[in-house]
Coordinates of C-alpha atoms in Angstrom, one line a residue:
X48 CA 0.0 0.0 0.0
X49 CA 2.9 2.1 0.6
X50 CA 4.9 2.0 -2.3
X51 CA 1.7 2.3 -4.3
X52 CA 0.6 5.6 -2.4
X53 CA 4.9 6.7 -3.3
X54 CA 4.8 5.5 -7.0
X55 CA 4.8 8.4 -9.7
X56 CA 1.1 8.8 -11.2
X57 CA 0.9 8.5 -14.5
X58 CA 0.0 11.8 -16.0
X59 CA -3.1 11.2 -18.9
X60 CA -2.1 13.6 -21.9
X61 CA -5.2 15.3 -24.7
X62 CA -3.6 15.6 -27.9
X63 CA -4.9 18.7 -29.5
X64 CA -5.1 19.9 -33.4
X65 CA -4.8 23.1 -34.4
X66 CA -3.5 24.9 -31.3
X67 CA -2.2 27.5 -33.0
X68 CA -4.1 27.7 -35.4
X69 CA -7.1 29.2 -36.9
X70 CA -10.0 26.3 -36.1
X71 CA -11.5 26.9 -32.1
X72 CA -12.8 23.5 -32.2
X73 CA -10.0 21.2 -31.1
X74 CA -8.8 23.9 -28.5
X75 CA -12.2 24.3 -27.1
X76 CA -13.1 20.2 -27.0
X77 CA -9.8 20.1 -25.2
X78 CA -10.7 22.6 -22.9
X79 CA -13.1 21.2 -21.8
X80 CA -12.5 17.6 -21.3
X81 CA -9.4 19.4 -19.3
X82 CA -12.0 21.2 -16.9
X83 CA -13.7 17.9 -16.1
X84 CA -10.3 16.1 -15.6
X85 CA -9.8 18.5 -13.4
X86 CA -13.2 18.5 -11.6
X87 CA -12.4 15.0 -10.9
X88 CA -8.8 15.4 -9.3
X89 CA -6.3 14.3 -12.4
X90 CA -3.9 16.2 -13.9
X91 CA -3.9 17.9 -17.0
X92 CA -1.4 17.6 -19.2
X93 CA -2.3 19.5 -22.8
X94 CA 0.7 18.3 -25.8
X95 CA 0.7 19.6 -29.4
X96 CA 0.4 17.0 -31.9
X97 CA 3.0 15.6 -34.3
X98 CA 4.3 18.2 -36.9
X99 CA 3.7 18.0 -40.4
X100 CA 6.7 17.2 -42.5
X101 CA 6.2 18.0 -46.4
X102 CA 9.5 18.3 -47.5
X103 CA 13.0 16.9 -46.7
X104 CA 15.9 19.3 -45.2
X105 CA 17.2 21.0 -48.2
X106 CA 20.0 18.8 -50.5
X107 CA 22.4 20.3 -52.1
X108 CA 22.9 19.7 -56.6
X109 CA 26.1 17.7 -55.5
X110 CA 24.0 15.4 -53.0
X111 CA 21.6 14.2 -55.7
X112 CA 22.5 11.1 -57.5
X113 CA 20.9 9.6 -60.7
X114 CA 19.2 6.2 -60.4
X115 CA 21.2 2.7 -60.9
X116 CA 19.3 1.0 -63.9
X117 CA 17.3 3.8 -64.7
X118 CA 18.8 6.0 -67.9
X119 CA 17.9 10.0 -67.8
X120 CA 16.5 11.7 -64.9
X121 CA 13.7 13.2 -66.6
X122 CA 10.8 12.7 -68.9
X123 CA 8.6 15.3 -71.2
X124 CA 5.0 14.6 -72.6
X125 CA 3.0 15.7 -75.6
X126 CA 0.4 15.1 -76.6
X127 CA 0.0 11.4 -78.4
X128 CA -2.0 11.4 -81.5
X129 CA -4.6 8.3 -81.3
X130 CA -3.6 5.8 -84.0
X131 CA -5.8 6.7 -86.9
X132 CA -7.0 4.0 -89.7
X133 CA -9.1 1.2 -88.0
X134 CA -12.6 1.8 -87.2
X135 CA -13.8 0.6 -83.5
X136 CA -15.6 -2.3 -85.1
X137 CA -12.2 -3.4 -86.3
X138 CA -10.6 -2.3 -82.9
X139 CA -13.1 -4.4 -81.2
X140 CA -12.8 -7.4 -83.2
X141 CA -9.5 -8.4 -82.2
X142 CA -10.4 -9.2 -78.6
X143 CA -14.1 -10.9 -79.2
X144 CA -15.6 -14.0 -80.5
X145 CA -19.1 -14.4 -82.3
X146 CA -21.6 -15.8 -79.4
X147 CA -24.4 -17.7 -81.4
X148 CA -26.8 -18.7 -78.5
X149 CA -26.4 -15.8 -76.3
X150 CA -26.5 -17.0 -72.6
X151 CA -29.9 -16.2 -70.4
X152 CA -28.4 -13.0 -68.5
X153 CA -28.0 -9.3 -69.0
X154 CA -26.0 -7.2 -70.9
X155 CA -24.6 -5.3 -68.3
X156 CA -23.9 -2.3 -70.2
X157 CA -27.6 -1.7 -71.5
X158 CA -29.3 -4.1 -69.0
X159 CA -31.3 -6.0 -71.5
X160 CA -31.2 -9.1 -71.9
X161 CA -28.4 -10.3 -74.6
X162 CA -31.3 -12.8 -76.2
X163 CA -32.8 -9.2 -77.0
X164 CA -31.5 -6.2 -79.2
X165 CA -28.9 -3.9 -77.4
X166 CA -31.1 -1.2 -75.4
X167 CA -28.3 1.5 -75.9
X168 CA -30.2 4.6 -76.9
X169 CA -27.5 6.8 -78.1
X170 CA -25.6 7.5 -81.6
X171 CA -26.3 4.4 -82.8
X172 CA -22.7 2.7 -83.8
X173 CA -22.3 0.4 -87.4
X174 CA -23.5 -2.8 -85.6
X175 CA -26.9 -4.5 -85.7
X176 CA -27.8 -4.4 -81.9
X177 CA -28.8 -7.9 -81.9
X178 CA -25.3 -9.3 -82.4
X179 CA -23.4 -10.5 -79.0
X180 CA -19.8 -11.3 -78.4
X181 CA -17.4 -12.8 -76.1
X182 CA -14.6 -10.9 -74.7
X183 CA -11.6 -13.7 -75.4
X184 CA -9.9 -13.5 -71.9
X185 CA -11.9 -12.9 -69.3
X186 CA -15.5 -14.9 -71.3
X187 CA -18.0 -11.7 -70.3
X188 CA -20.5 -11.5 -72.8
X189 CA -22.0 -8.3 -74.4
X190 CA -24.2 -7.2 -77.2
X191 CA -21.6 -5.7 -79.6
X192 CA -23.4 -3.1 -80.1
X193 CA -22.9 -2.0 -76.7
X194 CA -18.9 -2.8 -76.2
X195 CA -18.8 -0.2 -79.8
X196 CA -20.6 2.7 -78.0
X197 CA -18.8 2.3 -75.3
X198 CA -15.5 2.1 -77.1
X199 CA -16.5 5.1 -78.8
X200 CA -17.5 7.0 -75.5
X201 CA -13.8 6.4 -74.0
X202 CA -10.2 7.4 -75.1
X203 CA -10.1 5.3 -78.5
X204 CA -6.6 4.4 -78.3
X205 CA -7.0 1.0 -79.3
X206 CA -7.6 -0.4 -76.2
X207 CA -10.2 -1.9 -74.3
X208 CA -11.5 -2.7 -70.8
X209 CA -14.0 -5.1 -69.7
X210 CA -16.7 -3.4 -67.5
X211 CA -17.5 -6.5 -65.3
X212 CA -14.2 -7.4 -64.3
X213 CA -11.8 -4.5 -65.5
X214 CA -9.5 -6.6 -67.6
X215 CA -7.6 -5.1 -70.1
X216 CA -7.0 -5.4 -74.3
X217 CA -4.7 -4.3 -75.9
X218 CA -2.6 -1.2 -74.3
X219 CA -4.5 1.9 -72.4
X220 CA -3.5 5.2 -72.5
X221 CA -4.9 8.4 -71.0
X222 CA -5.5 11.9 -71.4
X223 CA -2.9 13.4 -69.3
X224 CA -2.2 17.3 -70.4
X225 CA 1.7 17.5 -71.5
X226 CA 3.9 17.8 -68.5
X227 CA 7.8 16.8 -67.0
X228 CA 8.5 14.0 -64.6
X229 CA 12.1 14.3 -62.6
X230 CA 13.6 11.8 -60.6
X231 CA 16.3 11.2 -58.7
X232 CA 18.0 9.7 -55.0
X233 CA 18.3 12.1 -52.4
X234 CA 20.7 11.6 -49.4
X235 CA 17.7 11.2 -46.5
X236 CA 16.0 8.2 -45.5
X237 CA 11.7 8.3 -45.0
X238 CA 10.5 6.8 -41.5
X239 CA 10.2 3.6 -41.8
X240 CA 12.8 3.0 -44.6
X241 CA 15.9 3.9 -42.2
X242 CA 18.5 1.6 -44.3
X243 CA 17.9 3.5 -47.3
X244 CA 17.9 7.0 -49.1
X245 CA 14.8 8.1 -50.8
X246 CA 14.0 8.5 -54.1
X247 CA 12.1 12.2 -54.8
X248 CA 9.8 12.4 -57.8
X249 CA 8.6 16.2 -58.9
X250 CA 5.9 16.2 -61.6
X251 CA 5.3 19.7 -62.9
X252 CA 2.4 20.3 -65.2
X253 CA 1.1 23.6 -66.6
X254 CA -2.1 25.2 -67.1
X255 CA -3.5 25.0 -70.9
X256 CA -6.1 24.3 -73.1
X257 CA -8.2 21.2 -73.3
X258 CA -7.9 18.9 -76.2
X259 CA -10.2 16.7 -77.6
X260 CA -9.8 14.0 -75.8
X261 CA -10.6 16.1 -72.3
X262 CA -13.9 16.6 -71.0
X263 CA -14.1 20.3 -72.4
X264 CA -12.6 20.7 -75.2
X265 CA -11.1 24.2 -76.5
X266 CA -11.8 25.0 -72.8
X267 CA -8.5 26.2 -70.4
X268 CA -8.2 24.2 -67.6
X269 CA -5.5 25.2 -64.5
X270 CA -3.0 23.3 -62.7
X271 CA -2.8 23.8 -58.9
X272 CA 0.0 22.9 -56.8
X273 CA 2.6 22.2 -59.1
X274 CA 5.5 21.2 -59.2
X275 CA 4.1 18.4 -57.1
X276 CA 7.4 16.6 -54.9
X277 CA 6.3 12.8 -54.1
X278 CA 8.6 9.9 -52.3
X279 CA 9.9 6.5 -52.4
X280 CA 12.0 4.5 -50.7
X281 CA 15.7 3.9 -52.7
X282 CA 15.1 0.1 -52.4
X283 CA 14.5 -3.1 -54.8
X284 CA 10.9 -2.7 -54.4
X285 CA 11.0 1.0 -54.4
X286 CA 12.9 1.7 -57.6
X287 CA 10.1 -0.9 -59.4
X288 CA 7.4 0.9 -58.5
X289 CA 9.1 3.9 -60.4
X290 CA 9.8 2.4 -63.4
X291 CA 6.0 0.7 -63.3
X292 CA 5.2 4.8 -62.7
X293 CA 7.6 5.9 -65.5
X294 CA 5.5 3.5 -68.3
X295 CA 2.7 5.1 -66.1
X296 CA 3.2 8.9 -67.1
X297 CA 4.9 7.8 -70.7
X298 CA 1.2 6.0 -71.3
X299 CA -0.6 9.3 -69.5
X300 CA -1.8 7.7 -66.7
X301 CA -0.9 9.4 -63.6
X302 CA -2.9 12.8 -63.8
X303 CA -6.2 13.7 -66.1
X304 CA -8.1 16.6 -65.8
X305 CA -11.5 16.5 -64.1
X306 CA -13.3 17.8 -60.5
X307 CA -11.1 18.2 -57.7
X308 CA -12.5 16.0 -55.2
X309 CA -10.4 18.6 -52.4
X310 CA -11.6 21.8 -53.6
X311 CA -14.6 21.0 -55.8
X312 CA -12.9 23.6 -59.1
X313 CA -14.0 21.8 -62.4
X314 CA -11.6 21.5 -65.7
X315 CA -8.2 21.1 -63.4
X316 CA -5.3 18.6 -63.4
X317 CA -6.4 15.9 -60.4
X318 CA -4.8 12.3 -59.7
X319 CA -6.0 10.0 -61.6
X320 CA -6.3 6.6 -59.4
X321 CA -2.5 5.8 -58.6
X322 CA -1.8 7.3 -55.3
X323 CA 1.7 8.9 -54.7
X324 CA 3.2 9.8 -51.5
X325 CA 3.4 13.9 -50.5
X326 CA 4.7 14.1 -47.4
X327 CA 8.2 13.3 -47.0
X328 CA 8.5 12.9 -43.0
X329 CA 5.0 12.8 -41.5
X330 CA 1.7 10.8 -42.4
X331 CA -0.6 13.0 -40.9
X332 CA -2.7 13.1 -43.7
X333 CA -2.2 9.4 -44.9
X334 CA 0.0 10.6 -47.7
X335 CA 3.3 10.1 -46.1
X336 CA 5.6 7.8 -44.3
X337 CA 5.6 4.9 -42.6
X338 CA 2.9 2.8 -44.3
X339 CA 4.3 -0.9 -44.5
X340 CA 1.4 -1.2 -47.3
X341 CA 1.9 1.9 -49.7
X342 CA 4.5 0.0 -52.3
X343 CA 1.7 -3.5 -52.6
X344 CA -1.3 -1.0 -52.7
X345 CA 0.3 1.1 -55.8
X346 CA 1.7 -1.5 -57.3
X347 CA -1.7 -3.3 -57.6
X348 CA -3.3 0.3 -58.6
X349 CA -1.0 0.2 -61.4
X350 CA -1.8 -3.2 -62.4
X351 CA -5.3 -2.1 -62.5
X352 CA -4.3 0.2 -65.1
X353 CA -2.4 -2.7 -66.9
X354 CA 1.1 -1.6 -65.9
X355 CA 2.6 -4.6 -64.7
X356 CA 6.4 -6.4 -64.6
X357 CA 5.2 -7.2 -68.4
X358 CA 4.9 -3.6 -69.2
X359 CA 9.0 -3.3 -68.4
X360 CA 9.4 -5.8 -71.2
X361 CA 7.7 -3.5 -73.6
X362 CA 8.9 -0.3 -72.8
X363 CA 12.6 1.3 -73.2
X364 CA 14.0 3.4 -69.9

């Protein structure tokens, strides 16, 4: 009884947000629950919480190294020009096979049944909308019809992606505006990667005008927050994710230009689906180190853009 009466009591802490800052909220909840802490005889002990670390210390030109196995430290875009020549019926025709008895389901494009003529209502493609077809890899069946409107409603680059299961024909390409990607090993290491350096990415995109293939054409759109710094780890698994994200931004896959789901502004340059790392020592906002996941999660984002270990086969460095 005596030693526990002389032990040190163990003083509870209340992390708060935003101390300094602008919002009362967090300050005032903290307040509070320290009033009725102290209404029922325990300390108080208020702490700041962890600081937000965006950027590593500053590195000097002669501290930057190029990347073992990687050639050039920087990549420019323009524009691609869609192939030109083969209609989407042709396109399409490649990756299907003629379904004679159509099975007793739904097309799951038009939601009619596939025994019945496509229900797609829009400009009407050169098909007859009773013919139905079998996507070769993954077997989903469609009305034909309804795979060429859809074709025609996308990025026609030749490509193709199932809508059931997400599979992918051919090679896809996106609609990112033209840009820079830099990259290089910088002498610091990102929590949770303390046996290595980091690699620094810095995309840098700038404002323009939308091109035909956007969702506004002929309209400007802007480009906030660029250049954009992002981080991996300088190790085996690190430097694969950036050559999967170099065929990534060759193929204009990283950004597009849509809503931005942060500040709502229409016709801008947002992510498009392949999350990158921000902060460089903090993940206060889930876009920063350590996350034992982050290299598996975007490497299966990319695959979902059919960027896989295949893809290095295909394209140069």
């Amino acid at each position: 009884l005596t030693s526990s009466l002389l032990a040190p009591r163990r003083v509870p802490t209340v992390p708060v947000k935003n101390l300094t800052g602008s919002s009362p909220v967090n300050p005032a909840l903290a307040g509070i629950t320290g009033i009725l802490m102290s209404a029922a005889g325990l300390p108080v002990c208020l702490t700041r919480p962890p600081k937000l670390v965006l950027h590593p210390p500053p590195v000097n030109k002669s501290e930057i190294q190029s990347i073992p196995g990687i050639s050039r430290t920087c990549r420019k875009t323009t524009k691609k020009q869609t192939k030109k020549g083969k209609t989407p019926e042709e396109v399409l025709k490649k990756y299907l096979q003629k379904v004679r008895h159509p099975p007793d389901e739904d097309c799951t494009i038009c939601m009619e049944r596939l025994s019945a003529p496509s229900g797609y209502k829009g400009p009407q493609p050169a098909v007859k909308p009773d013919l139905v077809g079998k996507l070769v890899k993954c077997g989903h069946v469609f009305h034909l019809h309804c795979l060429v409107a859809m074709y025609n409603n996308g990025n026609k680059d030749g490509s193709l992606q199932c809508p059931t299961c997400k599979t992918i024909y051919g090679v896809k390409t996106g609609t990112q505006p033209p840009g820079k990607m830099e990259y290089h090993i910088i002498p610091h290491a990102l929590p949770g990667h303390a046996d290595c350096k980091t690699i620094r990415i810095i995309y840098n995109i700038p404002p323009g005008v939308q091109g035909p293939e956007h969702p506004n054409p002929g309209k400007s759109f802007t480009a906030r927050g660029f250049p954009r710094h992002c981080y991996l780890p300088d190790s085996e698994k690190g430097r694969k994710v950036l050559k999967l994200l170099l065929v990534a931004w060759d193929r204009r896959l990283i950004f597009a230009i849509g809503t931005s789901s942060t500040t709502g502004e229409s016709d801008t340059v947002i992510w498009n689906e392949i999350h990158h790392k921000t902060e460089f020592g903090s993940n206060l906002t889930g876009h920063g180190y350590p996350d034992i996941n982050y290299l598996d999660n975007v490497l299966a984002e990319l695959a979902a853009q059919g960027i896989t270990e295949e893809s290095l086969m295909q394209e140069k460095d």
